[in-house]
Every structure is written in C-alpha cells, then in structure tokens.
mmCIF file with all atom_site columns, C-alpha atoms in Angstrom:
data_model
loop_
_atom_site.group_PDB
_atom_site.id
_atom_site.type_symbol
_atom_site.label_atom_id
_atom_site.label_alt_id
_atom_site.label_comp_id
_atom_site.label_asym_id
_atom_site.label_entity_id
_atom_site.label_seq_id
_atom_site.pdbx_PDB_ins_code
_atom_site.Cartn_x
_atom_site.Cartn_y
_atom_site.Cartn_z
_atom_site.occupancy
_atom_site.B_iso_or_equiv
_atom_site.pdbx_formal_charge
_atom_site.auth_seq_id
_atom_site.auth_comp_id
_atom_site.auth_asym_id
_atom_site.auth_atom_id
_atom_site.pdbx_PDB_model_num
ATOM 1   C CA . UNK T 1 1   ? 0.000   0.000   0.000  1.00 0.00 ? 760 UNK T CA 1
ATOM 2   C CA . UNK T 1 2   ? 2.097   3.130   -1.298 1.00 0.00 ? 761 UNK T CA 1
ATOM 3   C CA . UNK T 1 3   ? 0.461   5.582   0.589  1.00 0.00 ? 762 UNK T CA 1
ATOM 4   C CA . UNK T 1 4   ? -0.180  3.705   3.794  1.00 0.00 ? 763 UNK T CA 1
ATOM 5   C CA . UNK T 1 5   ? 1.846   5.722   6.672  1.00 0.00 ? 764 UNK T CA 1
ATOM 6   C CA . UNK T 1 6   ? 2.671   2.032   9.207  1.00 0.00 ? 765 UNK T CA 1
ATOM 7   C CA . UNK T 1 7   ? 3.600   0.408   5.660  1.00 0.00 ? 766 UNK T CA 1
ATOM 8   C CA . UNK T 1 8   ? 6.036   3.327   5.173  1.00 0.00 ? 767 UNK T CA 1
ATOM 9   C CA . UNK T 1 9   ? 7.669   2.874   8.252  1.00 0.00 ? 768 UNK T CA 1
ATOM 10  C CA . UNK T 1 10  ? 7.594   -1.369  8.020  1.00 0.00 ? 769 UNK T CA 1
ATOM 11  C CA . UNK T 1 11  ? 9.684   -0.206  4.888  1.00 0.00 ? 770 UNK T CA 1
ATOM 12  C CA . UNK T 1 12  ? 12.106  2.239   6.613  1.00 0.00 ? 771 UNK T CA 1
ATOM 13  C CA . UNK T 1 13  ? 10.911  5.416   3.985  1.00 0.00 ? 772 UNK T CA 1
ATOM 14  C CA . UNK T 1 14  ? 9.268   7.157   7.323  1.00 0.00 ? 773 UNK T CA 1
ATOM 15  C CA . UNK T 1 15  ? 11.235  7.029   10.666 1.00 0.00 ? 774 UNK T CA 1
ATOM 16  C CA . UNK T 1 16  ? 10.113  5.310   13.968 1.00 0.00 ? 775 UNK T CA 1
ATOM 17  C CA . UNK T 1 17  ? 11.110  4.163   16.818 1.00 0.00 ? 776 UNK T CA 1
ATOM 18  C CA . UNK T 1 18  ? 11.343  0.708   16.246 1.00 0.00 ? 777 UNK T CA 1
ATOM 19  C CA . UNK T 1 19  ? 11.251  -1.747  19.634 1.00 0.00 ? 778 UNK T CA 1
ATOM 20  C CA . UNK T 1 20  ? 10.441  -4.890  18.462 1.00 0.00 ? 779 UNK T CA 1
ATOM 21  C CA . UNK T 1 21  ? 10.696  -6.979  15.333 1.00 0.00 ? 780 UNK T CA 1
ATOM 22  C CA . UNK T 1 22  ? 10.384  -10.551 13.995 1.00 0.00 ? 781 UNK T CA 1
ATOM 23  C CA . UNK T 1 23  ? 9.952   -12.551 10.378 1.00 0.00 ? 782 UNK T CA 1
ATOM 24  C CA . UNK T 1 24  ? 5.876   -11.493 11.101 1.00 0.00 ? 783 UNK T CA 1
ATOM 25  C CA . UNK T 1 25  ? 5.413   -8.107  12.829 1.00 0.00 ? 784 UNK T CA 1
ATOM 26  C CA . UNK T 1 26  ? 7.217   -4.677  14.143 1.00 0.00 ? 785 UNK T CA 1
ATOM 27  C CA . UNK T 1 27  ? 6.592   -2.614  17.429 1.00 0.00 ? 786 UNK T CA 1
ATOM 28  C CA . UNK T 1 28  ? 6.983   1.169   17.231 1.00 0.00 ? 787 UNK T CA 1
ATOM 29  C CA . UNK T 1 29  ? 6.595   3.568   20.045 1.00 0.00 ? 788 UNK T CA 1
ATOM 30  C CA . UNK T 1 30  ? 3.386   5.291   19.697 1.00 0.00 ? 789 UNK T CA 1
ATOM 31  C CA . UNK T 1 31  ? 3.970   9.271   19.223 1.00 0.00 ? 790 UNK T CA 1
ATOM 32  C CA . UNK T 1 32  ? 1.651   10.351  21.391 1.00 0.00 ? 791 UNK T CA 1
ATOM 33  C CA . UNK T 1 33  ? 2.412   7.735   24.163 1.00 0.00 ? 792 UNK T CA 1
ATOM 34  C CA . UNK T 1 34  ? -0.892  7.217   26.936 1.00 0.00 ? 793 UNK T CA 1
ATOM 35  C CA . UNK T 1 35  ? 1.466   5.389   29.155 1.00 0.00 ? 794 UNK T CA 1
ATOM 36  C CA . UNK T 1 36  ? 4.885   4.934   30.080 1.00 0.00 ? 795 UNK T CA 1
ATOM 37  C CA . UNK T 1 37  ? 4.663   1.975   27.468 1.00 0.00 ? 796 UNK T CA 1
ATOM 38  C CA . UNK T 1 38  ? 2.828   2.521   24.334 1.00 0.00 ? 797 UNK T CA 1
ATOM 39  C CA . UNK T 1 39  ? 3.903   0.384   21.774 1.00 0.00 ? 798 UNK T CA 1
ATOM 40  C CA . UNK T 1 40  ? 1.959   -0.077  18.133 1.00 0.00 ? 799 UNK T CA 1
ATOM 41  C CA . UNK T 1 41  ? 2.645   -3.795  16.914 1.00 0.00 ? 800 UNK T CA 1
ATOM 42  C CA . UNK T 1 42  ? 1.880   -4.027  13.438 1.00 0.00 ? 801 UNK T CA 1
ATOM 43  C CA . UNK T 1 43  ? 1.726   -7.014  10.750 1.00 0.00 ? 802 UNK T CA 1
ATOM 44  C CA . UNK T 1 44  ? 4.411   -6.950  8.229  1.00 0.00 ? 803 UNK T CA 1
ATOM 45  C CA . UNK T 1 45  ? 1.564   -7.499  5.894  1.00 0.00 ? 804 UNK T CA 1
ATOM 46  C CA . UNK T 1 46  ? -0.871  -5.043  5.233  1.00 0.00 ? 805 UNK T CA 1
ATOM 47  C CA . UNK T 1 47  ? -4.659  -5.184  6.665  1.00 0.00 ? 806 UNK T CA 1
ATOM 48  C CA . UNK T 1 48  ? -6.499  -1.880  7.178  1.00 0.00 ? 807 UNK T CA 1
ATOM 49  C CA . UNK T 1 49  ? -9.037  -2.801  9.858  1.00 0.00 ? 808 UNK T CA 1
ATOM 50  C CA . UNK T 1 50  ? -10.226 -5.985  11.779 1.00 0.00 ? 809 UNK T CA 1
ATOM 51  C CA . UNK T 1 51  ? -13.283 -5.946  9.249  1.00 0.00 ? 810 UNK T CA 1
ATOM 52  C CA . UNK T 1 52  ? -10.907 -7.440  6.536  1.00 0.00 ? 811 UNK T CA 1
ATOM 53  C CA . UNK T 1 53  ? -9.605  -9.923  8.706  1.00 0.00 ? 812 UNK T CA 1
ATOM 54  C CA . UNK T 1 54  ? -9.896  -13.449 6.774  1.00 0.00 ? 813 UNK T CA 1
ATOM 55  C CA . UNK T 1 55  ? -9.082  -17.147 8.249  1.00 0.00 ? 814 UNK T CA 1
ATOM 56  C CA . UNK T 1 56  ? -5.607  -16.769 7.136  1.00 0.00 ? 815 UNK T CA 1
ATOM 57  C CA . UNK T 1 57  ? -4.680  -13.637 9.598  1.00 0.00 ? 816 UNK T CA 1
ATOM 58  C CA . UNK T 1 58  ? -5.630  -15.755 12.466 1.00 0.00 ? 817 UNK T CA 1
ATOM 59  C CA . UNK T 1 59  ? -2.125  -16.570 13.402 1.00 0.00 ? 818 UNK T CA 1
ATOM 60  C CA . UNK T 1 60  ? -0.922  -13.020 12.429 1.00 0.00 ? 819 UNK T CA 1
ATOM 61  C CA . UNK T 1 61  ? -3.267  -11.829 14.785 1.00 0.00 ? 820 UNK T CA 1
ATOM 62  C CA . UNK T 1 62  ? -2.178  -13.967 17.987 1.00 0.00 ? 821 UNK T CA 1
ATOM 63  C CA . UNK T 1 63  ? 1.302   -13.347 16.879 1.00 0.00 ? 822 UNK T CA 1
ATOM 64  C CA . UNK T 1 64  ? 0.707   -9.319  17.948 1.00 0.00 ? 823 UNK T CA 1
ATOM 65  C CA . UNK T 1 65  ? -0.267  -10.844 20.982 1.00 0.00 ? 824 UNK T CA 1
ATOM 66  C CA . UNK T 1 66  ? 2.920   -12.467 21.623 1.00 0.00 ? 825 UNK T CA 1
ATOM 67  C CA . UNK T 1 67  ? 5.139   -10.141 20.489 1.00 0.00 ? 826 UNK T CA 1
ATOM 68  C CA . UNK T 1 68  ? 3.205   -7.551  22.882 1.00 0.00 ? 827 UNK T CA 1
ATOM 69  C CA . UNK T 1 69  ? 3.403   -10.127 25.831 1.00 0.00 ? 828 UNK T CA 1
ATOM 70  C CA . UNK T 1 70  ? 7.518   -10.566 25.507 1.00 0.00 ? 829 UNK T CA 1
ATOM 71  C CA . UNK T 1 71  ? 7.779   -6.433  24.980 1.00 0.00 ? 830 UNK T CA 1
ATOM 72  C CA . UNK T 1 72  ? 5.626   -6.563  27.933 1.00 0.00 ? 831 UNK T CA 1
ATOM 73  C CA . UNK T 1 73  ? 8.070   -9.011  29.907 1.00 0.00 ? 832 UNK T CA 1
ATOM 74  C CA . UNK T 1 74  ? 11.381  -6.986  28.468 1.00 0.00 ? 833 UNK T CA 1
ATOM 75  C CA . UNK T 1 75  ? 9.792   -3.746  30.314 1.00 0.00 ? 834 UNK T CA 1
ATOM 76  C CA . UNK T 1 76  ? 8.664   -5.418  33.304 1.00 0.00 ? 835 UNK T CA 1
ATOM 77  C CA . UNK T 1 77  ? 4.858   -4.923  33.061 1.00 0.00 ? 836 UNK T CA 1
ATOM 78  C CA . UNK T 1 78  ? 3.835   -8.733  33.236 1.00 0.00 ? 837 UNK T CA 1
ATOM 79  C CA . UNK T 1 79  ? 3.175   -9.129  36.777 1.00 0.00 ? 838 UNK T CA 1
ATOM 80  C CA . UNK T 1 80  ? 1.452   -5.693  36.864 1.00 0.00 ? 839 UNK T CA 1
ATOM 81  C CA . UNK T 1 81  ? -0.334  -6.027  33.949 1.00 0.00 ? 840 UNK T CA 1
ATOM 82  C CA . UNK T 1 82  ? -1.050  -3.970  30.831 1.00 0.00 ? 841 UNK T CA 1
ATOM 83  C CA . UNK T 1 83  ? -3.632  -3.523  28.436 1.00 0.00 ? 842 UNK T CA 1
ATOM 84  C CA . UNK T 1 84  ? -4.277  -4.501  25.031 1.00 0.00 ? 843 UNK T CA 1
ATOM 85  C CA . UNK T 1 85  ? -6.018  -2.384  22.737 1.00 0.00 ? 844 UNK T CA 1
ATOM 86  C CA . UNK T 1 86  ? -7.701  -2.701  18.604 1.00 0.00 ? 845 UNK T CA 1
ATOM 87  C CA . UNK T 1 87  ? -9.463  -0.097  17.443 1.00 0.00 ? 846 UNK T CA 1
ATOM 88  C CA . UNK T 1 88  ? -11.211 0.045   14.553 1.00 0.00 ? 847 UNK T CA 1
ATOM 89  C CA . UNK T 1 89  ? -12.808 2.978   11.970 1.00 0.00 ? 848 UNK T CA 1
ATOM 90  C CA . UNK T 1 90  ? -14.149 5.842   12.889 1.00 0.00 ? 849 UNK T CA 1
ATOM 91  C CA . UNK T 1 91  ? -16.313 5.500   16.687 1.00 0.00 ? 850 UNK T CA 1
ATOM 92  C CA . UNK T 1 92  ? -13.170 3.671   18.121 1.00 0.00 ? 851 UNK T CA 1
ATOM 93  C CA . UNK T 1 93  ? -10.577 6.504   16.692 1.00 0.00 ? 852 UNK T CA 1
ATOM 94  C CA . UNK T 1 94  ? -8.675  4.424   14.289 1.00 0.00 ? 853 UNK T CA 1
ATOM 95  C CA . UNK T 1 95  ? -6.461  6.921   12.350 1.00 0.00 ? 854 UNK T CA 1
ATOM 96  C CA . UNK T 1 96  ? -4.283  4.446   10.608 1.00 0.00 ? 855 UNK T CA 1
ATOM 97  C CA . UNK T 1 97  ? -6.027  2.184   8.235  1.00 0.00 ? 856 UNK T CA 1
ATOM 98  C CA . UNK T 1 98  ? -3.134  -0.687  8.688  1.00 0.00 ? 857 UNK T CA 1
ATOM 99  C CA . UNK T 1 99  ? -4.185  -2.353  11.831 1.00 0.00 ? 858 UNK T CA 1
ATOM 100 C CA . UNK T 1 100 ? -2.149  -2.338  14.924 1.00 0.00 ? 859 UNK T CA 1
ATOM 101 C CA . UNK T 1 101 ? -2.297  -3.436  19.071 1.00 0.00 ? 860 UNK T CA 1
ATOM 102 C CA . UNK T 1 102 ? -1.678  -0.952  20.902 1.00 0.00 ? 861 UNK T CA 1
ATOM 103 C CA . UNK T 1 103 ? 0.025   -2.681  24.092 1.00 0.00 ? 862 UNK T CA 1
ATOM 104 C CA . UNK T 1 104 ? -0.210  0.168   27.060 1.00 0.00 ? 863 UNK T CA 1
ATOM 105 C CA . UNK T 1 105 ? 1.653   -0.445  30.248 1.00 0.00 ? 864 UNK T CA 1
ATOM 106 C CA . UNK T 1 106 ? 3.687   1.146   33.309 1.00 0.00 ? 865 UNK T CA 1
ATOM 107 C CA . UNK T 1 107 ? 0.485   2.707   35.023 1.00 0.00 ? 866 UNK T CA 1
ATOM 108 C CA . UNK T 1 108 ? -3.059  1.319   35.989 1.00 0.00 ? 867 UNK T CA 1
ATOM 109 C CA . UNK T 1 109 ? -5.711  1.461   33.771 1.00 0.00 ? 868 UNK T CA 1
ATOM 110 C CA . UNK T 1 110 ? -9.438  2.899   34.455 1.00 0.00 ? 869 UNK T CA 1
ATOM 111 C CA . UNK T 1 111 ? -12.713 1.461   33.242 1.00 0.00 ? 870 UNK T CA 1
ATOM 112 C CA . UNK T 1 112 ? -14.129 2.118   30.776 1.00 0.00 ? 871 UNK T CA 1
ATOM 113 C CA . UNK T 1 113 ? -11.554 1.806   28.295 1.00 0.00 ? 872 UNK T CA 1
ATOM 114 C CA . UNK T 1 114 ? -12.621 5.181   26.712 1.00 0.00 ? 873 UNK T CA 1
ATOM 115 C CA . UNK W 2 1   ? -10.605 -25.157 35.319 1.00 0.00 ? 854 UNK W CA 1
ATOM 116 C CA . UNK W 2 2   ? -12.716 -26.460 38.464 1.00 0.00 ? 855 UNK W CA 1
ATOM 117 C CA . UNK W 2 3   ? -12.962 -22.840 40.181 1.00 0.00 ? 856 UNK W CA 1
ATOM 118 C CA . UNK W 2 4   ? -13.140 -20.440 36.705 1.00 0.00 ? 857 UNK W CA 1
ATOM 119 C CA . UNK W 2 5   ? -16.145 -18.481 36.328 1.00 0.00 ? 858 UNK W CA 1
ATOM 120 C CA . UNK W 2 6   ? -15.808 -18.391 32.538 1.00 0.00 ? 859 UNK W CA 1
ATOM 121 C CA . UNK W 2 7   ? -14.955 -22.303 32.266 1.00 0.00 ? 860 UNK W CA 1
ATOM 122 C CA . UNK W 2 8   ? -18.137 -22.442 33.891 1.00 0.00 ? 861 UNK W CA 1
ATOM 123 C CA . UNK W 2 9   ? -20.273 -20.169 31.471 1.00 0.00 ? 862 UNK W CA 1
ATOM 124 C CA . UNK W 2 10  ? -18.506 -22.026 29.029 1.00 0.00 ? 863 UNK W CA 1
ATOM 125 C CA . UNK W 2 11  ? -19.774 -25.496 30.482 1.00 0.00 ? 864 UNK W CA 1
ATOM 126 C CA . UNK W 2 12  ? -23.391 -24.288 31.164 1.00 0.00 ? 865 UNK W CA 1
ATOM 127 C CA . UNK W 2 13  ? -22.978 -24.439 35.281 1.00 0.00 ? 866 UNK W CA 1
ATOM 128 C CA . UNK W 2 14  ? -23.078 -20.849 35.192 1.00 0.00 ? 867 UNK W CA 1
ATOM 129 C CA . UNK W 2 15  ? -25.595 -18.893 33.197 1.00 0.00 ? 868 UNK W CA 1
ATOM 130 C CA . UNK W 2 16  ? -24.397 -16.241 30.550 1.00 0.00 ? 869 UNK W CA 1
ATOM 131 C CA . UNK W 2 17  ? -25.972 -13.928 27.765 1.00 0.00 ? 870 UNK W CA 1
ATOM 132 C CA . UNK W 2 18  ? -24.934 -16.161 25.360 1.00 0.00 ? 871 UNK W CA 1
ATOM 133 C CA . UNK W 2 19  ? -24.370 -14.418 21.962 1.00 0.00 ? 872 UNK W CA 1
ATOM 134 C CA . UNK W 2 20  ? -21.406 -16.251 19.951 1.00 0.00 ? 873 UNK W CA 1
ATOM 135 C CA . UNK W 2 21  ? -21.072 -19.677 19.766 1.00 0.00 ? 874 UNK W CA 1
ATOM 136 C CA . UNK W 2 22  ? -18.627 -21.743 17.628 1.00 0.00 ? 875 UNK W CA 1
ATOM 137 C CA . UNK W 2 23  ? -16.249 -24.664 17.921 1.00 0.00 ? 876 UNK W CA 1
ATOM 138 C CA . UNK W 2 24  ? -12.978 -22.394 19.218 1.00 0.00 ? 877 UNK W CA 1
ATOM 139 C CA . UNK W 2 25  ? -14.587 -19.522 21.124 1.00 0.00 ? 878 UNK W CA 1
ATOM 140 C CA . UNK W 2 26  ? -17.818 -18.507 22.826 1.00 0.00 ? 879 UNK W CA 1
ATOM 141 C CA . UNK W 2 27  ? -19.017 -14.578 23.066 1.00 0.00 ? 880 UNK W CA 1
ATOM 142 C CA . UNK W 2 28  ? -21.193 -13.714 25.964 1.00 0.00 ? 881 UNK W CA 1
ATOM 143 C CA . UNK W 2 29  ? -23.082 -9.939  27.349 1.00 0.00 ? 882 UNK W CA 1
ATOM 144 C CA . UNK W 2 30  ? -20.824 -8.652  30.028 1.00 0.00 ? 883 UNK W CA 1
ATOM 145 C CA . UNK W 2 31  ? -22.514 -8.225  33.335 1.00 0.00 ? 884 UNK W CA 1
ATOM 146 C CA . UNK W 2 32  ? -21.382 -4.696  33.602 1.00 0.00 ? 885 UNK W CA 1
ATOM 147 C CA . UNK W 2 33  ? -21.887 -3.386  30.006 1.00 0.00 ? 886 UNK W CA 1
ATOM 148 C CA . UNK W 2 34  ? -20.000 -0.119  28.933 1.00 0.00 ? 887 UNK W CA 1
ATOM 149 C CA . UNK W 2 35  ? -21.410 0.367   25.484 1.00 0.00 ? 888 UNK W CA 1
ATOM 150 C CA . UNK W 2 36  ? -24.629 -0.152  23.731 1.00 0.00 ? 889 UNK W CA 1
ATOM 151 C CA . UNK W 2 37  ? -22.368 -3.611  22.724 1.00 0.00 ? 890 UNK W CA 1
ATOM 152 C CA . UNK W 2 38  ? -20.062 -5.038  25.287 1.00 0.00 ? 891 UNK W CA 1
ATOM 153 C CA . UNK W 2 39  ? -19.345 -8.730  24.886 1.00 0.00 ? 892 UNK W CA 1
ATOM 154 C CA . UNK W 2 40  ? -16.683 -10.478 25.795 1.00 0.00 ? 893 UNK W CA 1
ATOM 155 C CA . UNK W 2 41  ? -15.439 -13.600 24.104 1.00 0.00 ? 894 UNK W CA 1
ATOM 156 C CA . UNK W 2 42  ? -13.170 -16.892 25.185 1.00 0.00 ? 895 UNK W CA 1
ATOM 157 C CA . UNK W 2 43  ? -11.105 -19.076 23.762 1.00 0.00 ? 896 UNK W CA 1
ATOM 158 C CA . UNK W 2 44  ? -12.821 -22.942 25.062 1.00 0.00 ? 897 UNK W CA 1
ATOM 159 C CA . UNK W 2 45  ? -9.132  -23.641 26.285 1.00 0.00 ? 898 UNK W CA 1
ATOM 160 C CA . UNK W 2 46  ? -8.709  -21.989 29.522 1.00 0.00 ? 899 UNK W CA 1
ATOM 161 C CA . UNK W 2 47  ? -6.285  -19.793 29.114 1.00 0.00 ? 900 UNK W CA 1
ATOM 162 C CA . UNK W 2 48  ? -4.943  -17.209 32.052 1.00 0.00 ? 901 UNK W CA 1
ATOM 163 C CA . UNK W 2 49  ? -3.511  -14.065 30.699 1.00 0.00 ? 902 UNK W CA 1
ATOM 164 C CA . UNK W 2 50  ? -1.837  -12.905 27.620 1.00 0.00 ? 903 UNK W CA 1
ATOM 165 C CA . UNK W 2 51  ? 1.190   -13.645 30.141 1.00 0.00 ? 904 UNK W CA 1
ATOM 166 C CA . UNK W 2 52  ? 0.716   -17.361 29.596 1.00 0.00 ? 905 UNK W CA 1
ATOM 167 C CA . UNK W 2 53  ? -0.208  -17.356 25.465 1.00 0.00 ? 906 UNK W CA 1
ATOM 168 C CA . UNK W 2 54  ? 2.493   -19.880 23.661 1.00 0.00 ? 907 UNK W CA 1
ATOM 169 C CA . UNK W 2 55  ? 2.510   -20.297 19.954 1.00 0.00 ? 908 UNK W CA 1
ATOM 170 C CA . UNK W 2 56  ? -0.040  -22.972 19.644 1.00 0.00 ? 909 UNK W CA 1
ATOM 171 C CA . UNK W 2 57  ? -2.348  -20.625 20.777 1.00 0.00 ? 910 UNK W CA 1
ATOM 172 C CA . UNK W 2 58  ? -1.967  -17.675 17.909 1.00 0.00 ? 911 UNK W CA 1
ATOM 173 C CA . UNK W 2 59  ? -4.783  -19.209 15.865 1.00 0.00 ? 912 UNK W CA 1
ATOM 174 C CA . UNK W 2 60  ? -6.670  -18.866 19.398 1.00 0.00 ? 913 UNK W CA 1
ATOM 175 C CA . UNK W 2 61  ? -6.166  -15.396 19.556 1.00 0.00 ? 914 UNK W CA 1
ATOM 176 C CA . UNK W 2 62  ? -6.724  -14.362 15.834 1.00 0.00 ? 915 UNK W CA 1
ATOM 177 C CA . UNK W 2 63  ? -10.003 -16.509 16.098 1.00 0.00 ? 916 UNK W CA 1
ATOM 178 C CA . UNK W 2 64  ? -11.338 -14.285 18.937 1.00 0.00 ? 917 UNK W CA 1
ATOM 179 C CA . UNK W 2 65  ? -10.730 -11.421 16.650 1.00 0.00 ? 918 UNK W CA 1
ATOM 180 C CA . UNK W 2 66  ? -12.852 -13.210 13.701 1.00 0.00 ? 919 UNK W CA 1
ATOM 181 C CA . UNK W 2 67  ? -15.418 -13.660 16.157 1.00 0.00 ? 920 UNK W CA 1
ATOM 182 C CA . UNK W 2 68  ? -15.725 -10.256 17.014 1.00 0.00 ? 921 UNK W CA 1
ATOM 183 C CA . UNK W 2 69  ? -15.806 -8.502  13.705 1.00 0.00 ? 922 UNK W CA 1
ATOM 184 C CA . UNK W 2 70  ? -18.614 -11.101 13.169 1.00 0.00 ? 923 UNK W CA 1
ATOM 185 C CA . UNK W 2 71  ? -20.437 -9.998  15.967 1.00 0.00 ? 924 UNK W CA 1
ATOM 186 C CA . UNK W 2 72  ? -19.928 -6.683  15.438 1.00 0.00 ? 925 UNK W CA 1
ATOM 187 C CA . UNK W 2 73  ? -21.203 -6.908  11.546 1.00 0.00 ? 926 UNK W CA 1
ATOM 188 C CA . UNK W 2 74  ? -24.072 -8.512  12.655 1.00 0.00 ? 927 UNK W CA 1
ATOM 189 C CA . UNK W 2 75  ? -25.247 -6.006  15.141 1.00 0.00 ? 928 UNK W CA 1
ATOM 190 C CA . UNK W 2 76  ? -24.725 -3.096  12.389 1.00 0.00 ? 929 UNK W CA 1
ATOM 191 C CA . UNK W 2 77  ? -20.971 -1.512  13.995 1.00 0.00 ? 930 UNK W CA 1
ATOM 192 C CA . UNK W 2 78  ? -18.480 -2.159  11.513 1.00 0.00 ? 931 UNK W CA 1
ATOM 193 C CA . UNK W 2 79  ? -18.664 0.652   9.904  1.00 0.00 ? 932 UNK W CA 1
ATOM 194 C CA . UNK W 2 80  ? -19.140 2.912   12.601 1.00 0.00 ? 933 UNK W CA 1
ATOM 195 C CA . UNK W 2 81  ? -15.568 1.099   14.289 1.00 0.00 ? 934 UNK W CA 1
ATOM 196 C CA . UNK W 2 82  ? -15.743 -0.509  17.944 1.00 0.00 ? 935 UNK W CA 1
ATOM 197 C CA . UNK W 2 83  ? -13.100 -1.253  20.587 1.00 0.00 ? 936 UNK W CA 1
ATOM 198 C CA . UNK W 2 84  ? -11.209 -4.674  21.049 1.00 0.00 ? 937 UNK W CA 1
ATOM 199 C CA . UNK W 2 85  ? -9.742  -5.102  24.369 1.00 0.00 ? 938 UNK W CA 1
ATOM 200 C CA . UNK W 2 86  ? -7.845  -6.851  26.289 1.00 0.00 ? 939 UNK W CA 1
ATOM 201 C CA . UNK W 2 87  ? -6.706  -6.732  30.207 1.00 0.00 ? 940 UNK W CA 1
ATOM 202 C CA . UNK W 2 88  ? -3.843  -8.364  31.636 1.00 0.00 ? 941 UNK W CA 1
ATOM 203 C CA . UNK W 2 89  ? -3.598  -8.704  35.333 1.00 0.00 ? 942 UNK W CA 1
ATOM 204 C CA . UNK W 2 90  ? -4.115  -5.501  38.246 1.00 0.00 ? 943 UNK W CA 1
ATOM 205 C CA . UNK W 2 91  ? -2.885  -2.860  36.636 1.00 0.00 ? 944 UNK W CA 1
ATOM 206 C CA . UNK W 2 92  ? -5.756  -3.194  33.200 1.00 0.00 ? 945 UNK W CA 1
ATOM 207 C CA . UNK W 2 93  ? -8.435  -4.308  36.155 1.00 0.00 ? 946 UNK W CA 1
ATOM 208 C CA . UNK W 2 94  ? -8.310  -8.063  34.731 1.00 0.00 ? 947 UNK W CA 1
ATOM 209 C CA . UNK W 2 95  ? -10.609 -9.363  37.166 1.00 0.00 ? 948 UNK W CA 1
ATOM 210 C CA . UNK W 2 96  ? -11.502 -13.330 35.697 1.00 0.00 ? 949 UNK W CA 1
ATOM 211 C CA . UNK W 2 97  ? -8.001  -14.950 35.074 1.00 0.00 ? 950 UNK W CA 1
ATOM 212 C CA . UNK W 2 98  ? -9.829  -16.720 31.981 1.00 0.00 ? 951 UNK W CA 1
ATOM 213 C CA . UNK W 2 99  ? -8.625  -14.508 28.478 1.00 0.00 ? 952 UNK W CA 1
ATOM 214 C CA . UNK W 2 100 ? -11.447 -12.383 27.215 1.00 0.00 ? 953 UNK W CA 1
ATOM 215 C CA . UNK W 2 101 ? -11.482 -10.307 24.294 1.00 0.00 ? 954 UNK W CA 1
ATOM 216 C CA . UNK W 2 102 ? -13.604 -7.231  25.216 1.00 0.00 ? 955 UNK W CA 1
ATOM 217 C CA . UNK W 2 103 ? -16.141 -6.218  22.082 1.00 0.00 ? 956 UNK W CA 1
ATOM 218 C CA . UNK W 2 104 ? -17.515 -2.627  22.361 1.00 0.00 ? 957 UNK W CA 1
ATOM 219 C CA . UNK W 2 105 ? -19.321 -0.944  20.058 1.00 0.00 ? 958 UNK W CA 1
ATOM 220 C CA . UNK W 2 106 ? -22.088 1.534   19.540 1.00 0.00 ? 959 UNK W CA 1
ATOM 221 C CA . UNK W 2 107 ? -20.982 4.560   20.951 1.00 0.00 ? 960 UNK W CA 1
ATOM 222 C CA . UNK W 2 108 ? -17.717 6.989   20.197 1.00 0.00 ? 961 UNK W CA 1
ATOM 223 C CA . UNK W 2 109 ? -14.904 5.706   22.515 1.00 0.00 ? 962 UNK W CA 1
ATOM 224 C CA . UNK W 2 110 ? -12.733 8.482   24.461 1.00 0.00 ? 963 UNK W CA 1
ATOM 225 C CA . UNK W 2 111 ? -8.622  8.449   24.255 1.00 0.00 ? 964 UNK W CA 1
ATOM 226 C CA . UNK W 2 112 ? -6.939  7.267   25.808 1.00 0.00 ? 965 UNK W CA 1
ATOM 227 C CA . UNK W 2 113 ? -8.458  4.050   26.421 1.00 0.00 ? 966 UNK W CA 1
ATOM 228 C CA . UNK W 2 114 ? -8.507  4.201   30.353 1.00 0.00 ? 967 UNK W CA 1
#
C-alpha cells in the first residue's frame, strides 16, 4: 500500500522508533504515548481494519499478541499487567487504516476503556 | 478449570448472555456493560492471561478477533468502528483470570483508552 503511513515505516521510507521486530510483525513507540509503554505492533503485511480480517490472519493476529506479551516481559509490566487495545474505523478513533495493538503499560488502567 | 467463572459459562454451570457460539470460542453480554455492545469472548481452552499465550495458541487469539468482527457486523458496527480489548492482570483491572477479548461498540470511545 504506497500511501499507507505504518507500511512506510515497516519499509524504513518514514522514521520510527522501532522496539520490536520478527519474520511477522514490528513494534513502534506510539507518538503520542498514553502510558509509560505505548507500543503499536503491526503485521508486516498489510490489513487496514479488523473488518478485513480473513481465516488466514488468524495466526498473524495472535502473533501481535505475543510479540506484545515478551515487549511486555522486556519492560517489566507482566506481573502488573497492561492492556491490550484494537481499534477500529471511525467510533473507536482508528487513524491508521493498517491495523495495529496498541500494548499500554507502566500505570493502571481505568474502566471504561474510553 | 474447576474454580473459573468463565470455564463455567462455558460449560453451562453458570448462566451467561450467550451471543457467539462456535467450535474455538464462545461470546457472551458482560454483566457490567459499557457500550450499547459489550461482549466479551473466550477461547474454550482456559487460558490465564496474555502472560501465559504460547505459539499454539496464535490461531486462538486471531479466532477471537474473527469472532468479534462477526459480531460486530451482525449487530450493524463495523462501519461505525468498535473497541477490542484486552486486560492483563491488576494494573488493566483483569478481574476473571480466563482470556477475554472485550467487544464494544455503539458509541464513540474516548482516548486514551482508560
């Protein structure tokens, strides 16, 4: 996707902070951080919202978890906890149309989530 | 999981809102609804926390995520957008050591996300 902004920085063209990557997915830190962890974890490949999700994302999916859980671990928020976070389109504030997990951690959390 | 609350929605000791039902996950109302939608759905295998996830269950986790855009299709919000979330231990307020993927939808959601 040539003009999507998370496929631009998966290709190095736009800068980020980059804090995690594999063979599947990268973490960035989040630019306007919520938390004193605020990583996006994005798939390599590109999917704009959890609408177009097919069978075959399924393990790209749970691998975000993962790689958010070990991040998690790295920082020391596992035993604390941290929260996990999809949005999608327009009610839930999506602004990127390549999906990404927002993994927030480092503080506690209130309810609702927004 | 003898003493799980959502092991025991999932075998029928406990009564749920039952609202999603296939052969990986089940989707249920949440007692304490924050959105016009709020439903949270389970993988069958009791999990405990995103903590405990290993790669075996990535499909698991990707299949929650199917089952929520399904959901949320259904009950008109995929356009709109909704809010996937998910809580891991004190500091999100995860409260039923059983992973559940929080579906809300049908209302704008606030940033940050708690």
């Amino acid at each position: 996707m040539a003009e999507c902004l998370f496929c631009k920085i998966r290709d190095g063209s736009i800068p980020a902070k980059i804090v995690y990557r594999d063979s599947e997915c990268l973490g960035f830190e989040d630019i306007h951080p919520q938390a004193p962890t605020h990583v996006l974890f994005i798939p390599l490949t590109h999917i704009s919202t959890v609408n177009e999700l097919t069978g075959e994302d399924r393990e790209r999916i749970g691998h975000l978890f993962m790689a958010a859980a070990k991040l998690a671990k790295e920082r020391g928020h596992s035993e604390a906890g941290y929260r996990l976070v999809m949005n999608t389109n327009r009610d839930a504030g999506q602004t990127v149309f390549h999906i990404h997990l927002h993994l927030l951690g480092g503080r506690p959390f209130t309810w609702p989530p927004g």
